[in-house]
Coordinates of C-alpha atoms in Angstrom, one line a residue:
M1 CA 214.2 -39.2 -5.1
A2 CA 211.7 -40.6 -8.0
Y3 CA 213.3 -44.3 -8.2
V4 CA 213.0 -44.9 -4.8
G5 CA 209.0 -43.5 -4.9
I6 CA 208.7 -45.6 -7.2
F7 CA 211.1 -48.6 -5.5
M8 CA 208.9 -48.0 -3.0
A9 CA 204.9 -48.4 -4.4
A10 CA 206.6 -51.5 -6.0
F11 CA 207.7 -52.7 -2.8
T12 CA 203.9 -51.5 -1.5
F13 CA 201.9 -52.9 -4.8
L14 CA 203.7 -56.2 -5.2
L15 CA 205.4 -57.7 -2.0
L16 CA 203.1 -56.1 0.5
P17 CA 200.4 -58.6 0.8
K18 CA 202.5 -62.0 0.2
I19 CA 204.4 -61.1 3.6
W20 CA 200.9 -60.3 4.7
Q21 CA 199.8 -63.7 3.6
V22 CA 202.6 -65.7 5.0
L23 CA 202.5 -63.5 8.2
K24 CA 198.9 -65.0 7.9
I25 CA 199.3 -68.6 7.8
S26 CA 202.4 -68.9 9.9
L27 CA 200.8 -66.9 13.1
W28 CA 198.0 -65.4 12.3
R29 CA 195.8 -69.1 11.4
P30 CA 197.4 -71.1 13.9
Y31 CA 196.9 -68.2 16.7
A32 CA 193.3 -68.9 15.5
L33 CA 192.5 -72.0 15.0
S34 CA 194.0 -73.1 18.2
R35 CA 191.6 -70.4 20.0
S36 CA 188.5 -72.1 17.8
F37 CA 189.6 -76.4 18.9
R38 CA 190.7 -75.1 22.6
K39 CA 187.2 -74.1 22.5
Q40 CA 185.8 -77.2 21.5
G41 CA 187.3 -78.6 23.8
V42 CA 190.2 -80.2 21.7
K43 CA 194.0 -79.6 22.4
G44 CA 197.6 -80.2 21.6
P45 CA 201.3 -79.6 21.8
S46 CA 202.0 -75.5 21.4
Y47 CA 202.7 -74.3 18.2
S48 CA 206.4 -72.9 16.5
L49 CA 207.1 -70.5 14.1
F50 CA 207.1 -72.3 10.7
S51 CA 207.8 -75.6 11.8
G52 CA 204.9 -76.2 14.0
S53 CA 204.8 -79.6 15.4
L54 CA 208.3 -81.1 13.9
H55 CA 210.9 -80.1 15.4
E56 CA 209.3 -82.2 19.2
M57 CA 208.2 -84.8 15.9
K58 CA 211.8 -85.2 14.7
R59 CA 212.9 -85.4 18.0
L60 CA 210.8 -88.1 20.1
K61 CA 212.0 -89.6 17.2
M62 CA 215.2 -89.6 17.1
D63 CA 214.6 -91.0 20.9
A64 CA 212.6 -93.9 20.1
A65 CA 215.3 -95.1 17.7
Q66 CA 217.3 -96.1 20.1
I67 CA 214.4 -98.1 22.3
V68 CA 215.0 -101.6 22.1
M69 CA 211.5 -103.1 23.4
D70 CA 211.3 -106.6 24.8
T71 CA 211.3 -109.9 22.3
T72 CA 207.7 -110.7 23.4
S73 CA 206.4 -107.1 23.5
N74 CA 204.0 -106.1 20.4
D75 CA 203.0 -102.9 21.9
I76 CA 204.8 -100.0 19.3
T77 CA 203.4 -97.3 19.6
P78 CA 206.0 -95.6 22.0
R79 CA 208.4 -96.7 19.0
V80 CA 207.4 -96.5 15.9
L81 CA 204.5 -93.2 17.5
P82 CA 206.1 -91.6 20.1
Q83 CA 203.7 -88.6 19.4
Y84 CA 201.6 -89.9 20.5
H85 CA 202.8 -91.6 23.7
K86 CA 203.5 -88.5 24.9
W87 CA 200.5 -86.5 23.5
C88 CA 198.0 -88.5 25.0
P89 CA 198.2 -88.8 28.9
L90 CA 198.5 -84.4 28.4
Y91 CA 195.9 -84.2 25.9
G92 CA 193.5 -87.0 25.6
E93 CA 192.0 -89.0 22.7
T94 CA 191.8 -86.3 19.7
I95 CA 194.4 -84.1 19.3
L96 CA 195.8 -80.9 17.2
Y97 CA 199.2 -80.7 15.8
W98 CA 200.8 -78.9 13.4
F99 CA 202.5 -80.3 10.0
G100 CA 204.6 -77.0 9.6
T101 CA 201.9 -74.4 8.9
R102 CA 199.1 -77.5 8.7
P103 CA 197.8 -77.9 11.7
V104 CA 196.5 -81.4 12.1
V105 CA 193.9 -83.2 14.3
S106 CA 194.5 -86.6 14.9
I107 CA 191.0 -89.3 16.0
S108 CA 191.4 -92.5 16.6
D109 CA 188.0 -93.2 17.2
P110 CA 187.0 -96.1 14.5
D111 CA 183.5 -94.3 14.1
L112 CA 185.1 -91.0 12.9
A113 CA 187.7 -93.2 11.2
K114 CA 184.5 -94.5 9.1
Q115 CA 182.6 -91.1 8.0
I116 CA 186.3 -90.6 7.1
L117 CA 186.9 -92.8 5.2
S118 CA 183.7 -93.9 3.6
N119 CA 182.5 -90.1 2.8
K120 CA 182.1 -90.8 -1.0
F121 CA 181.2 -86.9 -1.6
G122 CA 185.1 -86.6 -1.9
F123 CA 185.4 -83.8 1.4
Y124 CA 188.0 -86.3 2.6
V125 CA 190.5 -86.6 -0.3
K126 CA 193.9 -87.5 0.3
P127 CA 196.7 -85.0 1.2
K128 CA 199.3 -84.1 -1.4
C129 CA 202.6 -86.0 -1.5
S130 CA 205.8 -84.1 -1.2
P131 CA 207.8 -84.4 -5.0
A132 CA 209.8 -87.5 -3.6
I133 CA 206.6 -89.5 -2.0
Q134 CA 205.5 -89.4 -5.3
A135 CA 208.4 -90.3 -6.9
L136 CA 208.9 -92.8 -5.0
T137 CA 204.7 -94.4 -5.5
G138 CA 203.6 -92.8 -8.0
N139 CA 201.0 -90.6 -9.0
G140 CA 198.4 -93.4 -9.6
V141 CA 195.7 -94.6 -8.0
A142 CA 196.5 -94.0 -4.7
L143 CA 196.9 -90.7 -4.3
V144 CA 194.8 -89.2 -7.4
N145 CA 191.4 -87.7 -5.9
G146 CA 187.6 -86.9 -7.1
G147 CA 186.8 -88.0 -11.2
E148 CA 190.5 -89.1 -11.7
W149 CA 190.1 -91.4 -9.4
A150 CA 187.6 -92.8 -9.3
R151 CA 188.0 -93.6 -13.8
R152 CA 191.7 -95.1 -13.1
R153 CA 189.5 -97.2 -10.0
R154 CA 187.1 -98.8 -12.6
I155 CA 190.6 -99.2 -15.1
V156 CA 192.8 -101.1 -12.6
N157 CA 190.0 -102.4 -10.3
P158 CA 189.6 -105.6 -12.4
A159 CA 193.3 -106.7 -12.5
F160 CA 193.0 -107.3 -9.6
S161 CA 190.0 -109.1 -9.0
M162 CA 190.0 -112.5 -6.8
D163 CA 189.7 -114.4 -10.6
K164 CA 192.5 -112.3 -12.7
L165 CA 194.9 -113.7 -9.4
K166 CA 194.0 -116.7 -9.2
V167 CA 196.4 -117.6 -11.8
M168 CA 199.1 -115.7 -10.8
V169 CA 199.3 -118.4 -8.2
K170 CA 201.9 -120.5 -9.7
R171 CA 204.5 -117.7 -10.7
M172 CA 204.1 -116.9 -7.4
A173 CA 205.2 -120.2 -6.1
T174 CA 207.8 -120.6 -9.0
C175 CA 210.2 -116.9 -7.4
T176 CA 208.9 -119.1 -3.8
V177 CA 210.3 -122.2 -4.6
A178 CA 214.0 -120.6 -6.2
M179 CA 214.1 -118.8 -2.4
L180 CA 213.2 -121.7 0.2
E181 CA 216.0 -124.1 -2.1
A182 CA 218.6 -121.9 -1.8
W183 CA 217.6 -121.7 2.2
K184 CA 217.6 -125.6 2.0
D185 CA 221.6 -126.3 0.5
E186 CA 222.9 -123.2 2.9
A187 CA 221.0 -125.1 5.9
N188 CA 221.6 -128.5 4.2
A189 CA 225.3 -127.8 4.0
A190 CA 225.5 -126.9 7.8
M191 CA 227.0 -129.3 10.4
D192 CA 224.3 -128.4 12.9
Q193 CA 221.7 -128.7 9.9
C194 CA 220.3 -125.2 10.4
K195 CA 220.8 -121.5 9.0
T196 CA 220.6 -118.3 10.2
I197 CA 218.6 -116.5 7.5
E198 CA 217.6 -112.5 7.8
M199 CA 214.6 -112.8 6.8
N200 CA 214.0 -109.3 5.9
G201 CA 216.1 -108.9 3.2
E202 CA 215.0 -112.2 2.1
F203 CA 211.2 -111.8 1.2
R204 CA 211.9 -108.4 0.4
K205 CA 213.8 -109.8 -2.6
L206 CA 211.0 -112.5 -2.4
T207 CA 208.4 -110.6 -3.3
A208 CA 210.3 -108.0 -5.7
E209 CA 210.7 -111.6 -7.6
I210 CA 206.6 -111.9 -7.4
I211 CA 205.8 -108.6 -8.2
A212 CA 207.7 -107.8 -10.6
Y213 CA 207.3 -111.2 -12.7
T214 CA 203.2 -110.7 -12.2
A215 CA 203.5 -107.5 -12.7
F216 CA 206.0 -107.7 -16.3
G217 CA 205.7 -111.3 -17.5
S218 CA 208.6 -112.1 -19.0
S219 CA 209.7 -108.6 -19.1
Y220 CA 210.6 -108.3 -15.4
S221 CA 214.1 -108.2 -15.8
Q222 CA 213.7 -104.7 -16.4
G223 CA 210.5 -104.5 -13.9
K224 CA 213.5 -105.9 -11.1
E225 CA 215.7 -102.7 -12.6
A226 CA 212.7 -99.9 -12.2
F227 CA 212.1 -101.5 -8.1
E228 CA 216.3 -101.0 -7.5
A229 CA 215.7 -97.8 -7.6
Q230 CA 212.2 -97.4 -6.2
V231 CA 214.1 -99.4 -3.0
E232 CA 216.8 -96.6 -3.1
L233 CA 214.4 -93.6 -3.4
Q234 CA 212.8 -95.1 -0.7
H235 CA 215.0 -94.2 1.9
Y236 CA 216.0 -90.9 1.0
C237 CA 212.4 -90.7 1.8
A238 CA 212.2 -91.4 4.9
A239 CA 215.0 -89.2 6.0
S240 CA 213.3 -86.7 4.6
L241 CA 209.6 -87.2 5.8
L242 CA 209.5 -85.1 8.5
D243 CA 212.1 -81.7 7.1
V244 CA 210.2 -78.8 7.1
L245 CA 209.1 -78.0 3.4
I246 CA 210.7 -75.5 1.5
P247 CA 207.9 -73.9 -1.3
G248 CA 209.4 -74.4 -4.6
S249 CA 212.7 -75.5 -2.8
H250 CA 211.9 -79.1 -4.7
Y251 CA 213.2 -77.5 -7.7
L252 CA 216.8 -76.1 -6.9
P253 CA 219.5 -78.5 -8.4
T254 CA 220.6 -79.7 -5.1
P255 CA 222.3 -82.6 -4.6
S256 CA 219.6 -84.9 -2.8
N257 CA 217.0 -83.1 -5.3
L258 CA 219.3 -84.6 -8.4
Q259 CA 219.5 -88.4 -7.0
L260 CA 215.9 -88.1 -6.6
W261 CA 215.7 -86.7 -10.3
K262 CA 218.6 -88.8 -11.6
L263 CA 216.7 -92.2 -9.5
D264 CA 212.9 -91.1 -11.0
R265 CA 213.7 -91.0 -14.7
R266 CA 215.9 -94.4 -14.2
I267 CA 212.7 -96.1 -12.7
R268 CA 211.0 -94.0 -15.7
N269 CA 212.8 -95.5 -17.9
S270 CA 212.7 -99.2 -17.3
L271 CA 209.0 -98.7 -17.0
R272 CA 208.3 -97.0 -20.4
D273 CA 210.3 -99.7 -22.3
I274 CA 208.4 -102.6 -21.1
I275 CA 205.4 -100.6 -21.9
K276 CA 206.2 -99.4 -24.9
S277 CA 207.6 -102.9 -25.2
R278 CA 203.9 -103.6 -24.9
L279 CA 202.5 -101.1 -27.9
K280 CA 204.4 -102.7 -31.0
P281 CA 202.3 -103.2 -34.4
K282 CA 201.9 -107.4 -33.4
N283 CA 199.8 -106.6 -30.2
L284 CA 197.2 -104.1 -31.8
D285 CA 195.5 -106.8 -31.6
C286 CA 194.6 -105.3 -27.5
N287 CA 196.1 -108.6 -25.8
Y288 CA 198.8 -107.1 -24.3
G289 CA 199.3 -110.3 -21.6
D290 CA 197.8 -112.3 -18.9
D291 CA 200.3 -110.4 -15.8
L292 CA 199.2 -106.8 -13.9
L293 CA 200.6 -104.9 -16.5
G294 CA 198.5 -106.5 -19.7
L295 CA 195.8 -106.3 -17.6
I296 CA 195.2 -102.7 -16.8
M297 CA 196.5 -101.9 -20.6
S298 CA 193.9 -104.5 -21.7
A299 CA 191.2 -102.7 -19.4
S300 CA 191.6 -99.1 -20.6
E301 CA 192.2 -100.0 -23.7
N302 CA 187.8 -101.5 -23.9
S303 CA 187.1 -99.1 -20.9
D304 CA 183.8 -97.0 -22.2
I305 CA 184.6 -93.7 -24.3
K306 CA 182.0 -91.8 -23.3
E307 CA 183.5 -92.9 -19.0
G308 CA 186.8 -90.9 -20.3
P309 CA 189.6 -92.0 -22.3
K310 CA 192.0 -95.0 -22.0
L311 CA 195.5 -94.4 -20.2
N312 CA 198.0 -92.8 -21.7
M313 CA 201.5 -93.9 -20.9
D314 CA 202.6 -91.4 -18.6
E315 CA 199.1 -92.6 -16.8
I316 CA 200.1 -96.1 -16.8
V317 CA 203.1 -95.5 -16.0
E318 CA 202.7 -94.3 -12.7
E319 CA 200.2 -97.2 -12.0
C320 CA 202.9 -99.6 -12.2
K321 CA 205.0 -97.8 -10.0
T322 CA 202.2 -97.3 -7.4
F323 CA 201.7 -101.3 -7.5
F324 CA 205.1 -101.8 -7.7
F325 CA 205.7 -100.4 -4.6
A326 CA 202.9 -100.9 -2.6
G327 CA 202.3 -104.4 -3.8
H328 CA 205.5 -105.5 -2.7
E329 CA 206.1 -102.9 0.5
T330 CA 202.8 -104.7 2.2
S331 CA 204.1 -108.4 1.4
S332 CA 207.6 -108.2 2.6
N333 CA 206.4 -106.8 5.3
L334 CA 203.4 -108.6 5.9
L335 CA 205.5 -112.3 5.9
T336 CA 208.6 -110.4 8.0
W337 CA 206.1 -110.0 10.9
T338 CA 204.1 -113.2 10.0
V339 CA 207.5 -115.1 10.6
F340 CA 208.2 -113.1 13.8
L341 CA 205.1 -114.0 15.6
L342 CA 205.2 -117.6 14.5
S343 CA 209.0 -118.1 16.0
L344 CA 208.1 -116.3 19.3
H345 CA 204.8 -118.8 18.7
Q346 CA 206.4 -121.9 18.4
D347 CA 202.5 -123.2 19.2
W348 CA 201.1 -121.5 17.0
Q349 CA 203.7 -122.4 14.4
T350 CA 202.8 -126.3 14.9
R351 CA 198.5 -125.6 14.2
L352 CA 199.5 -123.9 11.2
R353 CA 201.8 -126.7 9.7
E354 CA 199.4 -129.8 10.0
E355 CA 196.6 -127.2 8.4
V356 CA 199.2 -126.7 5.5
L357 CA 200.3 -130.8 5.5
K358 CA 196.1 -131.8 5.7
E359 CA 194.6 -129.5 2.8
C360 CA 198.1 -128.9 0.5
G361 CA 200.1 -131.8 1.3
L362 CA 203.9 -132.0 0.2
E363 CA 202.1 -130.2 -3.5
I364 CA 202.8 -126.9 -4.6
P365 CA 198.8 -124.9 -3.0
D366 CA 196.9 -123.5 -6.0
S367 CA 194.1 -120.5 -5.4
D368 CA 192.0 -123.5 -3.6
M369 CA 194.0 -125.1 -1.7
L370 CA 194.6 -121.7 -0.2
A371 CA 191.1 -120.7 0.2
R372 CA 191.1 -123.5 3.5
L373 CA 193.6 -122.4 5.3
R374 CA 191.5 -120.5 7.6
L375 CA 194.4 -120.7 10.9
V376 CA 196.4 -119.7 8.0
N377 CA 194.5 -116.6 7.1
M378 CA 193.6 -115.4 10.7
V379 CA 197.4 -115.4 11.8
L380 CA 197.9 -113.0 8.9
L381 CA 194.6 -111.0 9.9
E382 CA 196.4 -111.0 13.8
A383 CA 199.8 -110.1 12.2
L384 CA 198.6 -107.1 10.5
R385 CA 196.7 -105.9 13.7
L386 CA 199.7 -106.5 15.8
Y387 CA 202.3 -105.0 13.0
C388 CA 200.5 -103.2 10.5
P389 CA 202.6 -102.0 6.9
V390 CA 201.0 -98.6 7.8
V391 CA 200.7 -96.8 11.0
E392 CA 199.1 -94.0 10.8
M393 CA 197.0 -92.6 7.8
F394 CA 196.0 -89.0 6.5
R395 CA 192.9 -87.2 5.1
E396 CA 192.4 -83.3 4.0
A397 CA 189.6 -81.8 4.4
S398 CA 188.2 -80.4 0.3
K399 CA 186.1 -77.6 2.8
D400 CA 184.6 -77.2 6.6
M401 CA 183.7 -80.3 7.9
K402 CA 181.4 -81.1 10.7
L403 CA 183.6 -84.6 12.7
G404 CA 182.1 -85.9 15.4
N405 CA 181.4 -82.9 17.9
M406 CA 184.4 -80.8 15.8
M407 CA 184.4 -78.0 12.9
I408 CA 187.1 -79.1 10.8
P409 CA 188.3 -76.6 8.7
K410 CA 189.2 -76.6 4.9
D411 CA 193.0 -77.5 4.0
A412 CA 193.5 -79.4 7.8
W413 CA 194.2 -82.9 7.2
V414 CA 193.5 -86.1 10.3
S415 CA 195.3 -88.3 11.0
I416 CA 194.2 -91.4 12.2
P417 CA 196.6 -94.2 14.0
L418 CA 196.4 -97.3 13.0
A419 CA 199.6 -98.6 15.3
K420 CA 197.0 -96.7 18.2
I421 CA 193.6 -98.0 17.1
H422 CA 194.9 -101.6 17.1
R423 CA 195.9 -102.3 20.1
S424 CA 193.5 -100.2 21.8
K425 CA 192.1 -101.8 24.4
E426 CA 188.2 -100.7 24.6
Y427 CA 188.4 -102.6 21.7
W428 CA 190.5 -105.4 21.6
G429 CA 190.0 -105.7 25.3
E430 CA 192.4 -106.2 28.2
D431 CA 194.4 -108.7 25.8
A432 CA 194.6 -106.2 22.8
N433 CA 198.4 -106.4 22.7
E434 CA 199.3 -109.5 22.8
F435 CA 198.8 -112.1 19.7
N436 CA 195.4 -113.6 19.7
P437 CA 194.5 -115.2 15.9
I438 CA 191.5 -116.7 17.7
R439 CA 189.3 -113.2 17.8
F440 CA 189.4 -113.6 13.7
K441 CA 188.0 -116.3 13.7
N442 CA 184.3 -114.9 13.0
G443 CA 186.1 -112.4 10.4
I444 CA 187.0 -108.9 10.8
S445 CA 183.8 -107.6 12.0
K446 CA 183.3 -109.4 14.8
A447 CA 187.1 -109.3 15.7
A448 CA 186.7 -106.3 18.0
N449 CA 184.0 -104.7 20.5
H450 CA 183.6 -102.2 17.2
P451 CA 183.2 -104.0 13.7
N452 CA 185.6 -100.7 12.6
A453 CA 188.7 -101.3 14.3
F454 CA 190.4 -102.9 11.9
L455 CA 191.8 -100.6 9.5
A456 CA 194.7 -103.1 8.2
F457 CA 193.5 -102.0 4.2
G458 CA 191.6 -99.5 4.9
I459 CA 187.3 -98.7 4.2
G460 CA 185.2 -97.0 1.9
P461 CA 185.2 -96.4 -1.2
R462 CA 189.3 -95.7 -0.9
T463 CA 189.3 -99.3 -0.1
C464 CA 192.9 -100.8 -0.8
V465 CA 192.5 -102.4 -4.2
G466 CA 196.0 -104.8 -4.2
Q467 CA 195.0 -106.0 -1.0
N468 CA 193.6 -109.8 -2.1
F469 CA 197.1 -110.1 -3.6
A470 CA 198.8 -109.2 -0.6
M471 CA 196.0 -111.9 1.2
L472 CA 197.0 -114.2 -2.0
E473 CA 200.8 -113.9 -2.0
A474 CA 201.4 -114.0 1.4
K475 CA 199.5 -117.3 1.9
A476 CA 201.0 -119.3 0.0
V477 CA 204.7 -117.9 0.3
L478 CA 203.6 -118.7 4.0
A479 CA 202.5 -122.6 3.1
M480 CA 205.9 -123.5 0.8
V481 CA 207.6 -122.1 4.2
L482 CA 205.5 -124.7 7.1
Q483 CA 206.0 -127.4 4.2
R484 CA 209.3 -127.4 4.0
F485 CA 210.5 -126.2 7.3
C486 CA 211.0 -125.3 11.8
F487 CA 211.9 -122.0 12.1
S488 CA 212.2 -120.1 15.0
L489 CA 214.1 -116.1 16.7
S490 CA 217.6 -116.1 16.6
S491 CA 219.3 -114.0 20.0
E492 CA 220.6 -111.7 17.6
Y493 CA 217.1 -110.1 17.2
K494 CA 216.7 -106.9 18.5
H495 CA 213.1 -106.0 18.2
A496 CA 213.1 -102.6 16.9
P497 CA 210.2 -102.0 14.8
V498 CA 210.4 -98.6 12.9
D499 CA 208.2 -97.0 10.1
N500 CA 209.7 -96.5 7.0
L501 CA 206.8 -95.3 5.1
A502 CA 206.3 -98.6 6.0
L503 CA 206.8 -101.0 9.7
Q504 CA 210.0 -102.7 9.3
P505 CA 212.3 -104.2 11.9
Q506 CA 215.3 -101.4 12.5
Y507 CA 218.0 -104.3 12.6
G508 CA 216.6 -106.6 10.7
L509 CA 214.5 -110.5 10.7
P510 CA 217.3 -112.9 12.0
I511 CA 215.7 -116.5 11.9
V512 CA 216.7 -119.3 12.6
V513 CA 215.9 -122.5 10.1
K514 CA 215.5 -126.1 10.2
P515 CA 214.4 -128.1 6.9
L516 CA 212.1 -130.4 7.8
L517 CA 212.8 -134.1 7.0
A518 CA 211.3 -136.9 3.6
Q519 CA 211.3 -133.7 1.6
N520 CA 211.0 -134.8 -2.1
I521 CA 208.6 -131.2 -3.4

């Protein structure tokens, strides 16, 4: 009996507080917060024990994945954000839903989005990612918060200045020429001088080559090995995005975790080998090269010691993973959807080709030529508006915050559905779902009825550090394609945008390309 008494005492002392904590998080807090938000006029789907709204979101996503849209429709919200398509008519534009036991408040007001994204005091931070996402994207400047973010951003930022990026255009062009020559040979070998090419796959390979070459220079073959592991890891992450994460489960040697660990080791080992080669005695003069890795290592070495130590090996690896994934995904998908839109709108394809030939002729474009391509820039911005690579953005409240007329509790997430804001008729007019690049003729801030309605690269202090790289790369590749080919949409194409951590065509993008005559490039 004494043992029973000891056991009961231990149970009471050790387990009851933990049970109470679980009940508080999974039952009492959701009920209390739902009630509090209802008093503020914010409603949403009902909370389900432990899973919150995840089961409904997963079901809606699965149903939406079966839909094939009309090719001429740009209204992708029902397919990539089906939960909002269902919930907004029921609950309004501001919605409370649950990511497991985590409350999420979705807002579609650009003023509130600016208040969140422009906050300089760390009140709205990047949420902690799952281990799988962190292994994929790297715990680099895009994910860290607070003083660590400020230190990383200060070191990384100079590498992405326009002056540094301009010298990389030649490298971008070198990779692009090889791809276009292969297209030309395949088309010329065909009976009708045309060739159907799956553009999404081609642009993914191309931007991988470019980011590997511009990031790692002469070591780009090793960089490609890391990239291949990242691509495989991306499919794993996308498939598990809406799974209920059981605390501690990522430490268990399950088949999926074993594969994740294997891929992460492969990425890290490849990047470590490249970095170590830059640290050999011959490079002790801090001349680490003029590629992105070399620029970051040099900036780190020369950073003010009073403001923080230089990046260590692990931190450089994480930054490499970040700009490798982000740089590749943003550019490849921007190019994919731009070519899709220009295939549908042949008049704009003709206008862009005329501009490219006027400013660049048949030469390999340099940075000065690319800067003069105003129509190309407008089309790329419109493609980003309609088919933004990131369809939804999240932030976490680091303390109880007042947002507009709402009180956001500490640890709650705030969701900003970019795909929804980018096609709001209130801000973009009645033609919000139509392709109309002219809206950007006076710049981004005057393109819509609200200066902050365009959020493709974010706004505020955490604006995407690689946006200049992405736009320069997209301009260079698109200009060279227009110089050499005319293209149209294949009849095999199925219009099915899907959020695979970045917006992609679910069934690829088959495009019919035809070489232009009298080319001597």
